[in-house]
mmCIF file of C-alpha atoms in Angstrom:
data_model
loop_
_atom_site.group_PDB
_atom_site.id
_atom_site.type_symbol
_atom_site.label_atom_id
_atom_site.label_comp_id
_atom_site.label_asym_id
_atom_site.label_seq_id
_atom_site.Cartn_x
_atom_site.Cartn_y
_atom_site.Cartn_z
ATOM 1 C CA SER A 134 25.593 9.777 -6.931
ATOM 2 C CA ASP A 135 23.435 7.122 -8.590
ATOM 3 C CA ILE A 136 20.381 7.756 -6.386
ATOM 4 C CA ASN A 137 17.275 9.323 -7.910
ATOM 5 C CA ILE A 138 14.553 10.633 -5.597
ATOM 6 C CA ASP A 139 10.963 10.724 -6.821
ATOM 7 C CA VAL A 140 8.558 12.745 -4.665
ATOM 8 C CA PHE A 141 4.817 12.066 -4.713
ATOM 9 C CA ASN A 142 3.272 15.240 -3.309
ATOM 10 C CA VAL A 143 -0.128 13.639 -2.758
ATOM 11 C CA ARG A 144 -1.914 11.917 0.077
ATOM 12 C CA MET A 145 -1.653 8.160 -0.326
ATOM 13 C CA THR A 146 -5.089 6.559 -0.621
ATOM 14 C CA SER A 147 -6.587 3.239 -1.614
ATOM 15 C CA LYS A 148 -7.250 4.753 -5.050
ATOM 16 C CA ASN A 149 -3.671 5.768 -5.887
ATOM 17 C CA ILE A 150 -1.418 3.493 -3.810
ATOM 18 C CA VAL A 151 -1.094 0.768 -6.447
ATOM 19 C CA SER A 152 0.085 3.237 -9.097
ATOM 20 C CA ILE A 153 2.597 4.687 -6.612
ATOM 21 C CA LEU A 154 4.092 1.407 -5.381
ATOM 22 C CA GLU A 155 3.915 -0.850 -8.439
ATOM 23 C CA ASN A 156 7.245 0.339 -9.908
ATOM 24 C CA PHE A 157 9.289 -0.205 -6.739
ATOM 25 C CA ASP A 158 10.942 -3.412 -5.518
ATOM 26 C CA VAL A 159 11.033 -2.798 -1.747
ATOM 27 C CA VAL A 160 8.801 -0.613 0.436
ATOM 28 C CA VAL A 161 9.894 0.804 3.805
ATOM 29 C CA ASP A 162 7.016 1.949 6.008
ATOM 30 C CA CYS A 163 7.940 4.980 8.155
ATOM 31 C CA THR A 164 4.376 6.210 8.699
ATOM 32 C CA ASP A 165 2.807 7.033 12.048
ATOM 33 C CA ASN A 166 -0.880 6.169 11.803
ATOM 34 C CA PHE A 167 -2.724 2.880 11.650
ATOM 35 C CA SER A 168 -4.971 3.506 8.646
ATOM 36 C CA THR A 169 -1.932 4.185 6.436
ATOM 37 C CA ARG A 170 -0.066 1.179 7.837
ATOM 38 C CA TYR A 171 -2.916 -1.175 6.974
ATOM 39 C CA LEU A 172 -3.260 0.452 3.539
ATOM 40 C CA ILE A 173 0.444 0.040 2.725
ATOM 41 C CA ASN A 174 0.467 -3.502 4.069
ATOM 42 C CA ASP A 175 -2.523 -4.599 2.007
ATOM 43 C CA ALA A 176 -1.171 -3.031 -1.185
ATOM 44 C CA CYS A 177 2.267 -4.623 -0.715
ATOM 45 C CA SER A 178 0.675 -7.980 0.066
ATOM 46 C CA LEU A 179 -1.425 -7.926 -3.100
ATOM 47 C CA LEU A 180 1.485 -6.632 -5.215
ATOM 48 C CA LYS A 181 3.855 -9.144 -3.554
ATOM 49 C CA LYS A 182 6.266 -6.360 -2.561
ATOM 50 C CA PRO A 183 8.633 -6.854 0.404
ATOM 51 C CA LEU A 184 7.627 -4.425 3.153
ATOM 52 C CA VAL A 185 9.988 -3.318 5.926
ATOM 53 C CA TYR A 186 7.860 -2.277 8.896
ATOM 54 C CA GLY A 187 8.939 -0.108 11.815
ATOM 55 C CA SER A 188 7.154 1.594 14.691
ATOM 56 C CA ILE A 189 8.133 3.422 17.872
ATOM 57 C CA TYR A 190 6.480 4.093 21.212
ATOM 58 C CA GLN A 191 8.356 5.857 24.018
ATOM 59 C CA TYR A 192 11.545 3.751 24.455
ATOM 60 C CA GLU A 193 10.292 0.718 22.538
ATOM 61 C CA GLY A 194 10.629 0.081 18.838
ATOM 62 C CA GLN A 195 9.514 -2.721 16.544
ATOM 63 C CA VAL A 196 10.840 -3.903 13.184
ATOM 64 C CA SER A 197 9.708 -6.713 10.918
ATOM 65 C CA VAL A 198 9.764 -7.659 7.238
ATOM 66 C CA PHE A 199 6.595 -8.761 5.477
ATOM 67 C CA ASN A 200 5.870 -10.600 2.223
ATOM 68 C CA VAL A 201 9.214 -12.380 2.158
ATOM 69 C CA ARG A 202 9.005 -16.174 2.111
ATOM 70 C CA LYS A 203 11.131 -17.837 4.768
ATOM 71 C CA ASP A 204 10.954 -21.477 5.826
ATOM 72 C CA GLY A 205 8.011 -21.886 3.464
ATOM 73 C CA VAL A 206 5.931 -19.139 5.120
ATOM 74 C CA SER A 207 5.226 -15.525 4.122
ATOM 75 C CA THR A 208 3.543 -13.260 6.682
ATOM 76 C CA GLN A 209 2.257 -9.677 6.778
ATOM 77 C CA TYR A 210 1.234 -6.897 9.197
ATOM 78 C CA ARG A 211 -2.310 -8.274 9.591
ATOM 79 C CA ASP A 212 -0.890 -11.580 10.817
ATOM 80 C CA LEU A 213 0.568 -9.664 13.764
ATOM 81 C CA PHE A 214 -2.195 -7.107 14.238
ATOM 82 C CA PRO A 215 -5.452 -8.285 12.607
ATOM 83 C CA ILE A 216 -7.511 -5.682 14.489
ATOM 84 C CA PRO A 217 -6.544 -1.985 14.782
ATOM 85 C CA PRO A 218 -6.562 -0.349 18.206
ATOM 86 C CA ASN A 219 -9.372 1.874 19.395
ATOM 87 C CA LEU A 220 -8.635 5.576 19.129
ATOM 88 C CA ASP A 221 -8.112 5.993 22.883
ATOM 89 C CA GLU A 222 -5.564 3.157 22.801
ATOM 90 C CA ALA A 223 -3.281 4.986 20.362
ATOM 91 C CA PRO A 224 -1.284 7.686 22.226
ATOM 92 C CA ASN A 225 0.290 10.590 20.355
ATOM 93 C CA CYS A 226 3.951 11.544 20.555
ATOM 94 C CA ASN A 227 3.271 14.656 22.646
ATOM 95 C CA GLU A 228 1.645 12.540 25.357
ATOM 96 C CA ALA A 229 3.862 9.463 25.124
ATOM 97 C CA GLY A 230 7.165 11.049 24.140
ATOM 98 C CA VAL A 231 9.707 9.602 21.692
ATOM 99 C CA LEU A 232 13.442 10.278 21.791
ATOM 100 C CA PRO A 233 14.809 11.482 18.419
ATOM 101 C CA ALA A 234 17.782 9.126 18.815
ATOM 102 C CA HIS A 235 15.363 6.232 19.325
ATOM 103 C CA SER A 236 13.600 6.869 16.010
ATOM 104 C CA SER A 237 17.030 7.029 14.335
ATOM 105 C CA LEU A 238 17.961 3.634 15.779
ATOM 106 C CA ILE A 239 14.774 1.977 14.538
ATOM 107 C CA GLY A 240 15.142 3.682 11.158
ATOM 108 C CA THR A 241 18.693 2.356 10.858
ATOM 109 C CA ILE A 242 17.512 -1.181 11.615
ATOM 110 C CA GLN A 243 14.826 -0.787 8.923
ATOM 111 C CA ALA A 244 17.472 0.365 6.439
ATOM 112 C CA ASN A 245 19.606 -2.643 7.331
ATOM 113 C CA GLU A 246 16.653 -4.991 6.729
ATOM 114 C CA ALA A 247 15.961 -3.324 3.367
ATOM 115 C CA ILE A 248 19.546 -4.004 2.313
ATOM 116 C CA LYS A 249 19.236 -7.634 3.469
ATOM 117 C CA VAL A 250 16.088 -7.998 1.343
ATOM 118 C CA ILE A 251 17.917 -6.583 -1.688
ATOM 119 C CA ILE A 252 20.889 -8.937 -1.307
ATOM 120 C CA GLU A 253 18.478 -11.824 -0.582
ATOM 121 C CA SER A 254 19.930 -12.592 2.832
ATOM 122 C CA ALA A 255 18.573 -15.733 4.495
ATOM 123 C CA ASP A 256 18.540 -13.923 7.847
ATOM 124 C CA VAL A 257 15.988 -11.226 7.025
ATOM 125 C CA LEU A 258 13.437 -10.544 9.811
ATOM 126 C CA ALA A 259 10.623 -12.362 8.006
ATOM 127 C CA ASN A 260 8.018 -14.050 10.246
ATOM 128 C CA GLN A 261 9.773 -12.366 13.174
ATOM 129 C CA LEU A 262 9.148 -9.182 15.157
ATOM 130 C CA LEU A 263 12.206 -7.482 16.622
ATOM 131 C CA VAL A 264 11.397 -5.531 19.790
ATOM 132 C CA PHE A 265 14.136 -3.140 20.902
ATOM 133 C CA ASN A 266 14.166 -1.050 24.098
ATOM 134 C CA SER A 267 16.527 1.921 23.947
ATOM 135 C CA LEU A 268 16.205 2.628 27.691
ATOM 136 C CA ASN A 269 17.770 -0.618 28.909
ATOM 137 C CA TYR A 270 18.979 -1.989 25.537
ATOM 138 C CA GLN A 271 17.001 -5.172 25.900
ATOM 139 C CA THR A 272 16.249 -6.922 22.611
ATOM 140 C CA MET A 273 13.660 -9.594 21.955
ATOM 141 C CA ILE A 274 12.657 -11.446 18.788
ATOM 142 C CA ILE A 275 9.132 -12.845 18.610
ATOM 143 C CA ASN A 276 8.404 -15.541 16.036
ATOM 144 C CA PHE A 277 4.915 -15.468 14.534
ATOM 145 C CA ASN A 278 3.024 -17.400 11.900
ATOM 146 C CA GLU A 279 0.252 -16.745 9.412
ATOM 147 C CA ASN A 280 -3.111 -15.819 10.918
ATOM 148 C CA HIS A 281 -5.769 -17.383 8.701
ATOM 149 C CA LYS A 282 -8.502 -15.204 10.269
ATOM 150 C CA LYS A 283 -6.757 -11.909 9.576
ATOM 151 C CA GLY A 284 -9.182 -10.546 6.962
ATOM 152 C CA GLY A 285 -8.389 -7.634 4.631
ATOM 153 C CA PRO A 286 -8.945 -7.130 0.881
ATOM 154 C CA LYS A 287 -8.197 -10.103 -1.359
ATOM 155 C CA THR A 288 -8.027 -8.272 -4.701
ATOM 156 C CA ILE A 289 -6.891 -4.885 -6.012
ATOM 157 C CA GLU A 290 -10.540 -3.959 -6.616
ATOM 158 C CA GLU A 291 -11.402 -4.773 -3.000
ATOM 159 C CA LEU A 292 -8.412 -2.722 -1.871
ATOM 160 C CA GLN A 293 -9.559 0.304 -3.852
ATOM 161 C CA ASN A 294 -13.003 0.115 -2.250
ATOM 162 C CA PHE A 295 -11.823 -0.652 1.288
ATOM 163 C CA ASP A 296 -12.546 2.114 3.813
ATOM 164 C CA TYR A 297 -9.402 2.247 5.957
ATOM 165 C CA GLU A 298 -10.539 5.166 8.086
ATOM 166 C CA GLU A 299 -13.713 3.339 9.031
ATOM 167 C CA PHE A 300 -11.745 0.126 9.656
ATOM 168 C CA CYS A 301 -9.422 2.036 12.013
ATOM 169 C CA ASN A 302 -12.334 3.636 13.870
ATOM 170 C CA LEU A 303 -11.875 7.062 12.279
ATOM 171 C CA LYS A 304 -15.163 8.775 11.490
ATOM 172 C CA LYS A 305 -15.581 10.963 8.422
ATOM 173 C CA ASN A 306 -18.799 12.905 8.948
ATOM 174 C CA ASP A 307 -17.263 14.971 11.728
ATOM 175 C CA GLU A 308 -14.154 16.096 9.843
ATOM 176 C CA ILE A 309 -13.258 19.397 8.195
ATOM 177 C CA ASN A 310 -10.636 18.736 5.541
ATOM 178 C CA SER A 311 -9.778 22.095 3.978
ATOM 179 C CA GLU A 312 -9.257 25.718 4.962
ATOM 180 C CA GLU A 313 -12.233 26.642 2.800
ATOM 181 C CA GLU A 314 -14.475 24.300 4.799
ATOM 182 C CA LEU A 315 -13.011 25.646 8.029
ATOM 183 C CA ASN A 316 -13.651 29.243 6.974
ATOM 184 C CA ALA A 317 -17.252 28.438 6.111
ATOM 185 C CA PHE A 318 -17.741 26.612 9.418
ATOM 186 C CA LEU A 319 -16.303 29.431 11.508
ATOM 187 C CA SER A 320 -18.218 32.144 9.637
ATOM 188 C CA GLN A 321 -21.455 30.953 11.212
ATOM 189 C CA ASN A 322 -22.765 32.423 14.445
ATOM 190 C CA ASN A 323 -21.455 31.079 17.742
ATOM 191 C CA SER A 324 -18.720 29.028 16.078
ATOM 192 C CA VAL A 325 -15.243 28.558 17.482
ATOM 193 C CA LEU A 326 -11.909 26.913 16.656
ATOM 194 C CA ILE A 327 -10.213 25.290 19.649
ATOM 195 C CA ASP A 328 -6.525 24.328 19.722
ATOM 196 C CA VAL A 329 -6.166 21.331 22.057
ATOM 197 C CA ARG A 330 -2.362 21.142 21.901
ATOM 198 C CA GLU A 331 -0.257 22.031 24.920
ATOM 199 C CA LEU A 332 0.521 25.721 25.305
ATOM 200 C CA ASP A 333 4.220 25.324 24.509
ATOM 201 C CA GLU A 334 3.729 23.529 21.183
ATOM 202 C CA GLN A 335 4.662 25.320 17.972
ATOM 203 C CA PRO A 336 3.686 26.735 15.603
ATOM 204 C CA ARG A 337 0.822 28.645 17.179
ATOM 205 C CA ILE A 338 -2.220 29.367 15.003
ATOM 206 C CA THR A 339 -2.257 32.870 13.552
ATOM 207 C CA SER A 340 -4.476 32.515 10.471
ATOM 208 C CA PHE A 341 -7.669 31.841 12.466
ATOM 209 C CA LYS A 342 -9.000 33.200 15.739
ATOM 210 C CA ASN A 343 -8.989 30.362 18.226
ATOM 211 C CA LEU A 344 -9.225 29.375 21.849
ATOM 212 C CA GLU A 345 -6.412 27.405 23.475
ATOM 213 C CA MET A 346 -7.691 24.500 25.580
ATOM 214 C CA PRO A 347 -5.090 21.728 26.018
ATOM 215 C CA LEU A 348 -6.557 18.245 25.996
ATOM 216 C CA SER A 349 -4.813 17.552 29.310
ATOM 217 C CA SER A 350 -6.975 20.188 31.061
ATOM 218 C CA LEU A 351 -10.036 20.140 28.822
ATOM 219 C CA GLY A 352 -12.350 18.881 31.560
ATOM 220 C CA GLU A 353 -11.601 21.925 33.706
ATOM 221 C CA GLN A 354 -12.510 24.344 30.871
ATOM 222 C CA MET A 355 -15.555 22.516 29.506
ATOM 223 C CA VAL A 356 -17.951 25.063 31.006
ATOM 224 C CA ASP A 357 -16.526 27.754 28.678
ATOM 225 C CA LEU A 358 -17.954 25.889 25.671
ATOM 226 C CA LYS A 359 -21.589 26.358 26.669
ATOM 227 C CA ILE A 360 -21.926 29.585 24.674
ATOM 228 C CA TYR A 361 -20.900 28.012 21.341
ATOM 229 C CA ASN A 362 -23.210 26.146 18.963
ATOM 230 C CA GLN A 363 -20.482 24.892 16.612
ATOM 231 C CA ILE A 364 -17.025 23.758 17.670
ATOM 232 C CA CYS A 365 -14.049 22.711 15.543
ATOM 233 C CA LEU A 366 -11.044 21.124 17.260
ATOM 234 C CA ILE A 367 -7.482 21.083 16.000
ATOM 235 C CA CYS A 368 -4.134 19.663 17.180
ATOM 236 C CA ALA A 369 -0.861 18.576 15.571
ATOM 237 C CA SER A 370 -2.032 15.512 13.639
ATOM 238 C CA GLY A 371 -5.701 14.816 14.385
ATOM 239 C CA ILE A 372 -5.292 12.311 17.218
ATOM 240 C CA ARG A 373 -5.883 14.628 20.176
ATOM 241 C CA SER A 374 -8.556 16.606 18.328
ATOM 242 C CA ARG A 375 -10.429 13.333 17.736
ATOM 243 C CA LYS A 376 -10.148 12.467 21.444
ATOM 244 C CA ALA A 377 -11.349 15.956 22.399
ATOM 245 C CA LEU A 378 -14.271 15.590 19.988
ATOM 246 C CA ASP A 379 -15.400 12.403 21.719
ATOM 247 C CA ILE A 380 -15.101 14.015 25.157
ATOM 248 C CA ILE A 381 -17.021 17.168 24.236
ATOM 249 C CA THR A 382 -19.696 15.262 22.299
ATOM 250 C CA LYS A 383 -20.522 13.242 25.403
ATOM 251 C CA GLN A 384 -20.872 16.457 27.411
ATOM 252 C CA PHE A 385 -22.740 18.463 24.750
ATOM 253 C CA PRO A 386 -24.504 16.011 22.397
ATOM 254 C CA GLU A 387 -26.722 18.800 21.059
ATOM 255 C CA LYS A 388 -23.813 20.817 19.612
ATOM 256 C CA ILE A 389 -22.234 20.495 16.156
ATOM 257 C CA ILE A 390 -18.686 19.354 16.829
ATOM 258 C CA LYS A 391 -16.036 18.634 14.202
ATOM 259 C CA HIS A 392 -12.263 18.421 13.998
ATOM 260 C CA PHE A 393 -9.500 19.277 11.521
ATOM 261 C CA PRO A 394 -7.501 16.022 11.216
ATOM 262 C CA ALA A 395 -4.736 17.445 9.011
ATOM 263 C CA GLY A 396 -3.504 19.495 11.967
ATOM 264 C CA VAL A 397 -2.085 22.978 12.383
ATOM 265 C CA LYS A 398 0.747 22.523 9.883
ATOM 266 C CA ALA A 399 -1.840 22.199 7.109
ATOM 267 C CA LEU A 400 -2.973 25.773 7.758
ATOM 268 C CA LYS A 401 -1.314 28.476 5.670
#
């Protein structure tokens, strides 16, 4: 009954993250993309905010706590992962699969670590990475130390000018970021919107005419794209559409190819 929930209905960016996080004591990262993870980590590191990190992949989950001093050492996400993965190394949930119960387990462990931070427990998962496998229930704890070559912004000003999408190998000049831009793009001759999700994924697109070409069988349908001069690709969250963009660009370098990274749920 004493809980107040504040909702920030905005996209978190390097420009607004400090104003969002500065009034909170503990941050729990439940995001699912690398650019946001690095952004949250860097902001919490500079603001000296404890950060409870969690991630899931198929049956494996990871949890750690950053920016909490333990045994004279305070570590962060960049100490573990100083370099982000290439786009083709980051599978999406539709391809890799994640059990709902598995995400609940990792989320519960994160909540437990947040409570331990609040009560100043000496056993918080600082400088340690918990790896939990929900298939065979094997658990492993990896100790790690500070990586002095990790890089990242050193000041709030550097943070606000740091390009996280470029750092995480996400290009900007081939994105369409609003329905207005998408309408304008598709209004031109020989333009097409292509949904690269699997055929059973919902919701289907009804607000724009589109072709359905799942990424898993895109190579077999590539010949159908010859008639189009401009192609925009869309999926659930921008990961598969980015992969499809790279594949089609290699095949048709002369065409104008873009993608809609916000995904189908951003369409009205």
